[in-house]
Amino acid sequence: MEEEAFDAIVIGGGVAGLSAAMTLARANMKFLLVERGEFAGAKNVSGGVLWGSDLAKLVPQYWEEEDGGWERFVNHRRLSLMDEQSAFTLDFKSSHWNQPPYTGVVVLRARFDNWLAGKVQEAIDASDFAEESFIATDIKVDQVLMEGGRAVGIKTGDEEFYAKVVIIAEGVNNLLTRQVGLQTEYVPADHMLTGIKEIIRFDQQRLEDRFQLRGRSGMSNEFVGWATDGVEGGGFLYTNKDTLSVGLVLSIADLRAQKKSPHDILSHFKTHPVVADAIEGGEVVEYSAHVVSSGDKRAMPREVYADGVLIIGEAANLLLNAGKAIQGMDYAMRSGILAAETVVEAKEAGDFSVGKLADYRKKLDASYIMKDINGFQDAVHVLHDPIMQHKVPNILCDFGRSFFSIDNQPTAKSKDMILDAVRRHSSLWEMAKFGFKAGRSL
Ligand SMILES: Cc1cc2nc3c(=O)[nH]c(=O)nc-3n(C[C@H](O)[C@H](O)[C@H](O)COP(=O)(O)OP(=O)(O)OC[C@H]3O[C@@H](n4cnc5c(N)ncnc54)[C@H](O)[C@@H]3O)c2cc1C
């Protein structure tokens, strides 16, 4: 068994698993990646902007490929706070984001993951284990095999495969993470969201004209307020090559409490004048739904490693949405790289003990992932606060309507307009307290 064992088995061919696999292949490791979908990405949903530049580390010069796995780079960002009729938008567009490596690329996961899997296969082919490392699709891992408290491999149907380390990259429905005992607790619904998304197709030129896109440039727009019909959550709209990704992430607990359906709320969101104008003339070609972490770190497993096991990506609930963006794919990518580097170092040291695997935890803590997850927990709570979800968007839209209206009447001073808007929806005291809390959290 020892001789046949892989250095690592990676469970899951999403962003996390593929990033780990790429790092392992480059470092001449012998590994097996098992993905239950027909191909990598087949079961994956994302809004999705992949933020940061780790992709360029995994696939150098990826932007030079004619048919790379990405849709558009983001050089235009918008954050819209909505009431029923209006949207008050923070809008930032800059050509300083035009140069690769880009700050963010919009991806469609079925295409992106499959492309990245192709790149991993190329790295396998160039490694010393071209014949002994594999990406196996259409196979579901049923169980992590344990011997004396240590993970030693996996079971799929009647077959068993052995490895020195099992890297669990199964995503947010982390059943195997629970099986190995790292997430024993039932994760409460208020730490989880459900994401739904439509892909809406356009003539490419029409899309580019509508959103002022040039070449491969793209736009990301997040929404708070009326978008979610009173349910805790937010909306998004991203430009792909010739489609839009339009969707919502909604609190599962609040959906349940209010007895509302995500599909109805998405229909509601699409009737807002700002969204309706953006999607007008497009054809819905795909609909998908997927659970997503809220970014509340109480949902994380109690540890991200155990004897023979490392947990990466959203299986470890590594995600942050502090109001600026959803960061799940970049965390998946970086955690996959860090876990694979830990395996490489363990092999070099000839030490796969749990003490050595604990280095992954240290790497994660030292990385921007845990620094940001720990540093922005207050901001996650502020974003989900009913004041931020309802009152702030109403106040800003009210203010916007007064500020931008010219109606042959004496014009009030802006400070009076904002005070009026605050008094209509809240109180000065409540907003002062909330402003202080929000200011400190960011
Ligand atoms: C609507 C929505 C919008 C989002 N928008 C963004 C965004 O804009 N930016 C961003 O960064 N993130 C976004 N996210 C979050 C992001 O998609 C996730 O954080 C990310 O996909 C996590 O990657 P992962 O590789 O850990 O998990 P996944 O992408 O879920 O991959 C897990 C893989 O494991 C496979 N698998 C699971 N169990 C088994 C098993 N037993 N055997 C074999 N294979 C298995 C699955 O088939 C899957 O391919 C969004 C999520 C949703 C739902």
XYZ file of N, CA and C in Angstrom, residues 226-436:
633
model
N -33.550 47.376 -1.502
C -34.810 46.883 -2.073
C -34.618 45.610 -2.895
N -33.413 45.435 -3.437
C -33.081 44.280 -4.289
C -33.618 42.975 -3.722
N -33.549 42.806 -2.405
C -33.822 41.498 -1.812
C -35.204 41.411 -1.168
N -36.060 42.383 -1.465
C -37.462 42.344 -1.022
C -37.598 42.112 0.484
N -36.782 42.812 1.240
C -36.889 42.745 2.700
C -36.180 41.568 3.330
N -35.583 40.703 2.514
C -34.851 39.552 3.059
C -33.369 39.932 3.134
N -32.718 39.529 4.204
C -31.302 39.845 4.394
C -30.472 39.265 3.237
N -29.633 40.110 2.640
C -28.796 39.620 1.535
C -28.393 40.746 0.615
N -28.080 40.419 -0.617
C -27.651 41.429 -1.579
C -27.758 40.889 -3.001
N -27.534 41.776 -3.959
C -27.635 41.380 -5.360
C -26.338 41.660 -6.107
N -26.231 41.106 -7.298
C -25.042 41.368 -8.121
C -25.376 41.315 -9.601
N -24.563 42.001 -10.361
C -24.680 41.977 -11.830
C -23.250 42.104 -12.372
N -22.821 41.117 -13.122
C -21.467 41.139 -13.685
C -21.534 40.956 -15.197
N -20.640 41.637 -15.904
C -20.616 41.498 -17.360
C -19.664 40.373 -17.764
N -20.185 39.407 -18.504
C -19.343 38.382 -19.133
C -19.094 38.813 -20.572
N -18.537 37.900 -21.366
C -18.204 38.254 -22.747
C -19.457 38.692 -23.512
N -20.465 37.839 -23.577
C -21.693 38.226 -24.268
C -22.926 37.891 -23.438
N -22.719 37.788 -22.120
C -23.849 37.534 -21.208
C -23.665 38.386 -19.954
N -24.760 38.479 -19.190
C -24.686 39.081 -17.856
C -24.941 37.974 -16.844
N -24.240 38.037 -15.695
C -24.597 37.196 -14.552
C -25.372 38.091 -13.606
N -26.618 37.732 -13.341
C -27.469 38.552 -12.481
C -28.010 37.657 -11.385
N -27.842 38.060 -10.137
C -28.323 37.160 -9.087
C -28.361 37.792 -7.722
N -28.642 36.932 -6.761
C -28.808 37.354 -5.369
C -28.144 36.355 -4.448
N -27.697 36.824 -3.295
C -27.363 35.906 -2.201
C -28.276 36.277 -1.036
N -28.967 35.275 -0.469
C -30.045 35.536 0.492
C -29.884 34.672 1.736
N -30.135 35.269 2.882
C -30.031 34.536 4.149
C -31.057 33.398 4.183
N -30.587 32.187 4.420
C -31.493 31.031 4.453
C -32.451 31.156 5.640
N -31.927 31.617 6.785
C -32.780 31.747 7.978
C -33.888 32.771 7.726
N -33.531 33.889 7.088
C -34.524 34.946 6.867
C -35.550 34.536 5.803
N -35.089 33.809 4.781
C -36.034 33.299 3.769
C -37.085 32.427 4.439
N -36.577 31.577 5.345
C -37.459 30.662 6.050
C -38.433 31.440 6.933
N -37.886 32.422 7.670
C -38.733 33.195 8.595
C -39.812 33.964 7.826
N -39.448 34.490 6.669
C -40.411 35.307 5.914
C -41.202 34.497 4.887
N -40.905 33.213 4.805
C -41.596 32.308 3.874
C -41.583 32.854 2.457
N -40.411 33.294 2.004
C -40.303 33.816 0.630
C -39.425 32.888 -0.189
N -39.634 32.895 -1.505
C -38.827 32.007 -2.351
C -37.766 32.837 -3.084
N -36.548 32.288 -3.177
C -35.467 33.008 -3.868
C -35.861 33.383 -5.300
N -36.593 32.478 -5.946
C -36.955 32.730 -7.338
C -37.855 33.970 -7.448
N -38.826 34.089 -6.525
C -39.709 35.271 -6.548
C -38.910 36.542 -6.287
N -37.943 36.440 -5.385
C -37.164 37.654 -5.059
C -36.293 38.054 -6.255
N -35.787 37.054 -6.976
C -35.003 37.389 -8.173
C -35.890 38.092 -9.213
N -37.114 37.610 -9.369
C -38.041 38.265 -10.314
C -38.297 39.711 -9.866
N -38.462 39.898 -8.556
C -38.675 41.225 -7.982
C -37.462 42.128 -8.304
N -36.261 41.622 -8.037
C -35.010 42.373 -8.286
C -34.944 42.842 -9.739
N -35.356 41.951 -10.648
C -35.244 42.273 -12.086
C -36.252 43.333 -12.536
N -37.234 43.653 -11.675
C -38.185 44.704 -12.068
C -37.704 46.095 -11.662
N -36.661 46.170 -10.849
C -36.180 47.507 -10.456
C -35.737 48.246 -11.724
N -36.068 49.563 -11.818
C -35.748 50.280 -13.059
C -34.279 50.146 -13.487
N -33.368 50.187 -12.501
C -31.934 50.113 -12.855
C -31.592 48.740 -13.444
N -32.126 47.690 -12.842
C -31.812 46.329 -13.316
C -32.584 46.047 -14.605
N -33.844 46.465 -14.625
C -34.671 46.215 -15.816
C -34.019 46.855 -17.052
N -33.506 48.081 -16.902
C -32.835 48.729 -18.043
C -31.565 47.976 -18.440
N -30.861 47.433 -17.442
C -29.595 46.746 -17.734
C -29.829 45.439 -18.482
N -30.932 44.749 -18.181
C -31.114 43.411 -18.768
C -32.081 43.425 -19.951
N -32.623 44.575 -20.259
C -33.639 44.682 -21.317
C -33.113 44.101 -22.644
N -33.903 43.252 -23.263
C -33.516 42.692 -24.571
C -32.674 41.434 -24.468
N -32.329 41.023 -23.243
C -31.508 39.816 -23.103
C -32.369 38.576 -22.934
N -31.749 37.421 -23.164
C -32.501 36.158 -23.049
C -31.866 35.291 -21.953
N -32.698 34.859 -20.999
C -32.167 34.014 -19.921
C -31.801 32.658 -20.514
N -30.539 32.271 -20.362
C -30.119 30.993 -20.954
C -29.711 29.974 -19.889
N -29.615 30.403 -18.640
C -29.209 29.465 -17.594
C -29.708 29.966 -16.251
N -30.078 29.035 -15.381
C -30.500 29.386 -14.024
C -29.818 28.419 -13.084
N -29.256 28.922 -11.990
C -28.617 27.999 -11.053
C -28.735 28.507 -9.627
N -28.575 27.605 -8.686
C -28.658 27.959 -7.271
C -27.633 27.148 -6.490
N -27.110 27.719 -5.433
C -26.046 27.066 -4.676
C -25.967 27.713 -3.302
N -25.675 26.937 -2.295
C -25.457 27.506 -0.950
C -24.116 28.236 -0.945
N -24.013 29.293 -0.156
C -22.743 30.016 -0.052
C -22.582 30.479 1.400
N -21.338 30.490 1.885
C -21.097 30.916 3.271
C -21.370 32.410 3.396
N -21.681 32.837 4.629
C -21.978 34.264 4.829
C -20.716 35.072 5.091
N -19.633 34.398 5.456
C -18.425 35.120 5.850
C -18.323 35.251 7.352
N -19.326 34.715 8.052
C -19.277 34.711 9.517
C -18.350 33.579 9.926
N -17.263 33.921 10.634
C -16.259 32.874 10.862
C -16.711 31.833 11.878
N -17.851 32.064 12.545
C -18.377 31.031 13.446
C -18.787 29.781 12.671
N -18.929 29.926 11.331
C -19.296 28.756 10.526
C -18.083 27.911 10.147
N -16.874 28.415 10.451
C -15.679 27.651 10.045
C -15.540 26.368 10.855
N -14.914 25.339 10.252
C -14.637 24.127 11.024
C -13.760 24.483 12.226
N -13.775 23.625 13.235
C -12.992 23.989 14.424
C -11.496 23.994 14.114
N -11.071 23.251 13.088
C -9.671 23.300 12.646
C -9.616 22.972 11.155
N -8.549 23.409 10.491
C -8.453 23.184 9.040
C -7.471 22.056 8.700
N -6.980 21.386 9.741
C -6.114 20.218 9.496
C -6.377 19.192 10.593
N -6.050 17.968 10.277
C -6.067 16.899 11.288
C -5.023 15.888 10.828
N -4.926 14.783 11.511
C -3.928 13.786 11.140
C -4.243 13.266 9.733
N -3.385 13.602 8.767
C -3.574 13.120 7.397
C -4.540 13.939 6.558
N -5.054 15.043 7.082
C -6.081 15.805 6.349
C -5.809 17.311 6.342
N -6.086 17.949 5.195
C -6.098 19.416 5.120
C -7.422 19.828 4.481
N -8.013 20.916 4.987
C -9.298 21.388 4.453
C -9.068 22.735 3.774
N -9.539 22.867 2.538
C -9.271 24.118 1.808
C -10.566 24.683 1.212
N -10.500 25.964 0.842
C -11.613 26.613 0.138
C -12.861 26.694 0.993
N -13.996 26.611 0.333
C -15.249 26.811 1.055
C -15.637 25.603 1.911
N -14.957 24.469 1.721
C -15.148 23.365 2.669
C -14.793 23.838 4.073
N -13.843 24.775 4.150
C -13.470 25.355 5.441
C -14.218 26.674 5.671
N -15.229 26.937 4.856
C -15.993 28.197 4.918
C -15.104 29.422 4.812
N -14.055 29.310 3.996
C -13.186 30.465 3.798
C -13.855 31.387 2.786
N -14.495 32.405 3.258
C -15.196 33.363 2.387
C -15.396 34.645 3.174
N -15.338 35.756 2.480
C -15.616 37.034 3.136
C -16.457 37.897 2.216
N -17.530 38.427 2.784
C -18.277 39.470 2.075
C -18.534 40.563 3.083
N -17.656 41.570 3.040
C -17.777 42.669 4.001
C -18.387 43.887 3.328
N -19.072 43.677 2.214
C -19.776 44.773 1.555
C -19.083 45.241 0.279
N -17.787 44.949 0.160
C -17.047 45.420 -1.019
C -17.128 44.423 -2.155
N -17.131 43.151 -1.814
C -17.138 42.081 -2.833
C -17.301 40.745 -2.131
N -17.752 39.738 -2.894
C -17.707 38.373 -2.357
C -16.321 37.831 -2.669
N -15.607 37.427 -1.648
C -14.303 36.805 -1.871
C -14.375 35.361 -1.411
N -14.544 34.473 -2.354
C -14.593 33.049 -2.044
C -13.622 32.312 -2.948
N -13.631 32.692 -4.240
C -12.759 31.981 -5.185
C -11.286 32.305 -4.944
N -10.987 33.569 -4.626
C -9.567 33.896 -4.386
C -9.078 33.211 -3.115
N -9.962 33.092 -2.091
C -9.573 32.378 -0.867
C -9.392 30.888 -1.172
N -10.269 30.369 -2.043
C -10.161 28.956 -2.420
C -8.811 28.714 -3.103
N -8.462 29.639 -3.991
C -7.213 29.490 -4.758
C -6.007 29.555 -3.824
N -5.982 30.611 -2.979
C -4.803 30.772 -2.115
C -4.697 29.631 -1.097
N -5.831 29.205 -0.521
C -5.752 28.133 0.485
C -5.308 26.826 -0.178
N -5.732 26.623 -1.437
C -5.290 25.429 -2.171
C -3.780 25.447 -2.383
N -3.270 26.608 -2.740
C -1.810 26.736 -2.951
C -1.069 26.474 -1.632
N -1.572 27.062 -0.541
C -0.883 26.924 0.755
C -0.911 25.479 1.250
N -2.046 24.800 1.048
C -2.135 23.404 1.495
C -1.172 22.538 0.683
N -1.135 22.768 -0.631
C -0.242 21.963 -1.480
C 1.221 22.237 -1.122
N 1.546 23.484 -0.825
C 2.932 23.790 -0.422
C 3.288 23.059 0.877
N 2.301 22.924 1.753
C 2.541 22.198 3.010
C 2.848 20.722 2.718
N 2.110 20.152 1.755
C 2.356 18.749 1.385
C 3.759 18.595 0.789
N 4.126 19.534 -0.073
C 5.455 19.467 -0.712
C 6.547 19.526 0.362
N 6.386 20.438 1.317
C 7.392 20.571 2.383
C 7.425 19.321 3.261
N 6.243 18.731 3.489
C 6.192 17.507 4.303
C 6.950 16.383 3.603
N 6.772 16.289 2.282
C 7.468 15.226 1.543
C 8.982 15.469 1.582
N 9.367 16.720 1.382
C 10.804 17.027 1.407
C 11.413 16.679 2.764
N 10.637 16.934 3.831
C 11.144 16.665 5.183
C 10.947 15.199 5.577
N 10.229 14.426 4.734
C 9.912 13.032 5.079
C 9.065 12.963 6.338
N 8.239 13.967 6.549
C 7.467 14.046 7.794
C 6.035 14.471 7.476
N 5.139 13.480 7.472
C 3.730 13.786 7.213
C 2.914 13.765 8.517
N 3.598 14.003 9.623
C 2.895 13.961 10.913
C 1.905 15.110 11.013
N 0.997 14.978 11.958
C 0.002 16.032 12.143
C 0.693 17.349 12.524
N 1.815 17.240 13.257
C 2.562 18.451 13.638
C 3.067 19.187 12.417
N 3.490 18.434 11.401
C 4.002 19.072 10.171
C 2.829 19.668 9.373
N 1.726 18.916 9.321
C 0.567 19.435 8.570
C 0.004 20.704 9.205
N 0.284 20.885 10.514
C -0.186 22.095 11.202
C 0.439 23.354 10.587
N 1.507 23.185 9.825
C 2.111 24.353 9.147
C 1.103 25.035 8.226
N 0.152 24.246 7.694
C -0.883 24.835 6.823
C -1.673 25.885 7.603
N -2.035 25.558 8.832
C -2.764 26.523 9.677
C -1.938 27.809 9.839
N -0.624 27.634 10.073
C 0.241 28.812 10.278
C 0.288 29.644 9.007
N 0.393 28.962 7.854
C 0.452 29.689 6.578
C -0.857 30.442 6.350
N -1.965 29.777 6.667
C -3.276 30.406 6.460
C -3.428 31.631 7.369
N -3.007 31.480 8.627
C -3.120 32.605 9.570
C -2.249 33.783 9.133
N -1.096 33.462 8.531
C -0.188 34.542 8.125
C -0.622 35.174 6.801
N -1.554 34.532 6.112
C -1.951 35.027 4.789
C -3.039 36.084 4.905
N -3.324 36.751 3.786
C -4.379 37.778 3.803
C -5.742 37.163 4.110
N -5.913 35.871 3.888
C -7.226 35.247 4.090
C -7.664 35.404 5.550
N -6.873 34.861 6.480
C -7.306 34.909 7.883
C -7.151 36.316 8.450
N -6.168 37.070 7.935
C -6.052 38.459 8.414
C -7.336 39.206 8.094
N -7.858 39.015 6.877
C -9.081 39.740 6.491
C -10.328 39.144 7.154
N -10.412 37.816 7.197
C -11.591 37.208 7.843
C -11.664 37.670 9.309
N -10.504 37.653 9.996
C -10.511 38.098 11.398
C -10.741 39.604 11.502
N -10.114 40.354 10.604
C -10.152 41.821 10.709
C -11.479 42.439 10.298
N -12.276 41.716 9.504
C -13.502 42.328 8.969
C -14.789 41.623 9.426
N -14.704 40.888 10.542
C -15.929 40.245 11.055
C -16.998 41.277 11.414
N -16.558 42.402 12.001
C -17.541 43.440 12.364
C -18.228 43.968 11.110
N -17.460 44.082 10.026
C -18.042 44.608 8.779
C -19.067 43.623 8.206
N -18.802 42.320 8.379
C -19.780 41.311 7.921
C -21.093 41.520 8.679
N -20.991 41.754 9.977
C -22.206 41.935 10.774
C -22.898 43.252 10.435
N -22.105 44.292 10.166
C -22.698 45.588 9.774
C -23.473 45.422 8.469
N -22.901 44.681 7.529
C -23.579 44.487 6.239
C -24.921 43.788 6.416
N -24.980 42.869 7.382
C -26.215 42.104 7.596
C -27.163 42.775 8.596
N -26.734 43.918 9.137
C -27.571 44.633 10.109
C -28.815 45.193 9.389
N -30.002 45.070 9.981
C -31.210 45.596 9.329
C -31.096 47.089 8.981
N -30.314 47.838 9.749
C -30.163 49.274 9.427
C -29.472 49.422 8.068
N -28.427 48.612 7.868
C -27.696 48.679 6.586
C -28.534 48.095 5.455
N -29.286 47.063 5.774
C -30.073 46.382 4.744
C -31.252 47.233 4.274
N -31.857 48.009 5.178
C -33.096 48.717 4.813
C -32.998 50.238 4.941
N -32.595 50.717 6.140
C -32.697 52.160 6.379
C -31.671 52.969 5.591
N -30.434 52.515 5.568
C -29.393 53.302 4.879
C -29.708 53.464 3.381
N -30.084 52.380 2.675
C -30.435 52.578 1.255
C -31.598 53.547 1.074
N -32.610 53.471 1.955
C -33.750 54.390 1.825
C -33.329 55.837 2.056
N -32.483 56.043 3.058
C -32.026 57.410 3.361
C -31.244 57.973 2.174
N -30.315 57.166 1.655
C -29.474 57.674 0.554
C -30.296 57.940 -0.705
N -31.262 57.064 -0.991
C -32.082 57.283 -2.195
C -32.969 58.523 -2.018
N -33.501 58.705 -0.822
C -34.305 59.908 -0.538
C -33.464 61.166 -0.736
N -32.273 61.111 -0.154
C -31.359 62.248 -0.290
C -31.028 62.489 -1.762
N -30.727 61.413 -2.485
C -30.389 61.544 -3.913
C -31.510 62.201 -4.703
N -32.736 61.787 -4.398
C -33.874 62.376 -5.133
C -33.950 63.883 -4.888
N -33.732 64.327 -3.627
C -33.781 65.770 -3.346
C -32.585 66.466 -3.988
N -31.411 65.883 -3.804
C -30.187 66.544 -4.250
C -30.142 66.736 -5.764
N -30.626 65.733 -6.490
C -30.511 65.808 -7.954
C -31.772 66.378 -8.614
N -32.808 66.745 -7.824
C -34.031 67.319 -8.417
C -33.917 68.835 -8.484
N -34.322 69.392 -9.623
C -34.364 70.853 -9.780
C -35.789 71.177 -10.210
N -36.559 71.856 -9.339
C -37.989 71.940 -9.658
C -38.593 73.341 -9.456
N -37.849 74.340 -9.828
C -38.340 75.728 -9.772
C -38.810 76.141 -8.381
N -38.168 75.566 -7.374
C -38.424 75.940 -5.979
C -37.091 76.356 -5.384
N -37.118 77.154 -4.296
C -35.838 77.451 -3.631
C -35.178 76.133 -3.212
N -33.865 76.035 -3.405
C -33.160 74.772 -3.127
C -32.700 74.722 -1.673
N -33.009 73.622 -1.008
C -32.557 73.459 0.382
C -31.059 73.173 0.394
N -30.417 73.466 1.501
C -29.003 73.103 1.659
C -28.902 71.575 1.762
N -27.773 71.049 1.283
C -27.628 69.581 1.255
C -27.731 68.979 2.652
N -27.163 69.678 3.662
C -27.201 69.116 5.023
C -28.657 68.984 5.500
N -29.518 69.930 5.089
C -30.920 69.812 5.502
C -31.603 68.652 4.760
N -31.197 68.484 3.508
C -31.772 67.352 2.753
C -31.418 66.029 3.424
N -30.151 65.893 3.816
C -29.748 64.603 4.415
C -30.417 64.431 5.780
N -30.536 65.543 6.554
C -31.194 65.426 7.865
C -32.659 65.032 7.700
N -33.319 65.642 6.724
C -34.725 65.284 6.451
C -34.851 63.794 6.124
N -33.931 63.334 5.252
C -33.994 61.927 4.832
C -33.761 61.006 6.024
N -32.796 61.374 6.885
C -32.534 60.561 8.079
C -33.779 60.511 8.946
N -34.400 61.673 9.170
C -35.579 61.707 10.078
C -36.748 60.902 9.497
N -36.850 60.871 8.178
C -37.962 60.128 7.572
C -37.845 58.613 7.822
N -36.597 58.109 7.866
C -36.436 56.646 7.943
C -35.819 56.154 9.249
N -35.231 57.086 10.015
C -34.509 56.655 11.213
C -34.475 57.835 12.182
N -33.430 57.924 12.981
C -33.258 59.099 13.846
C -31.781 59.474 13.797
N -31.489 60.706 14.167
C -30.087 61.146 14.122
C -29.244 60.296 15.067
N -29.826 59.976 16.228
C -29.091 59.201 17.229
C -28.772 57.804 16.682
N -29.796 57.157 16.078
C -29.578 55.812 15.541
C -28.513 55.841 14.442
N -28.582 56.843 13.571
C -27.627 56.889 12.460
C -26.225 57.248 12.940
N -26.156 58.098 13.984
C -24.832 58.448 14.530
C -24.176 57.196 15.111
N -24.969 56.429 15.861
C -24.423 55.201 16.469
C -23.997 54.212 15.385
N -24.880 54.057 14.385
C -24.591 53.089 13.320
C -23.373 53.538 12.496
N -23.314 54.850 12.219
C -22.188 55.400 11.438
C -20.870 55.139 12.147
N -20.877 55.291 13.466
C -19.660 55.080 14.245
C -19.236 53.613 14.155
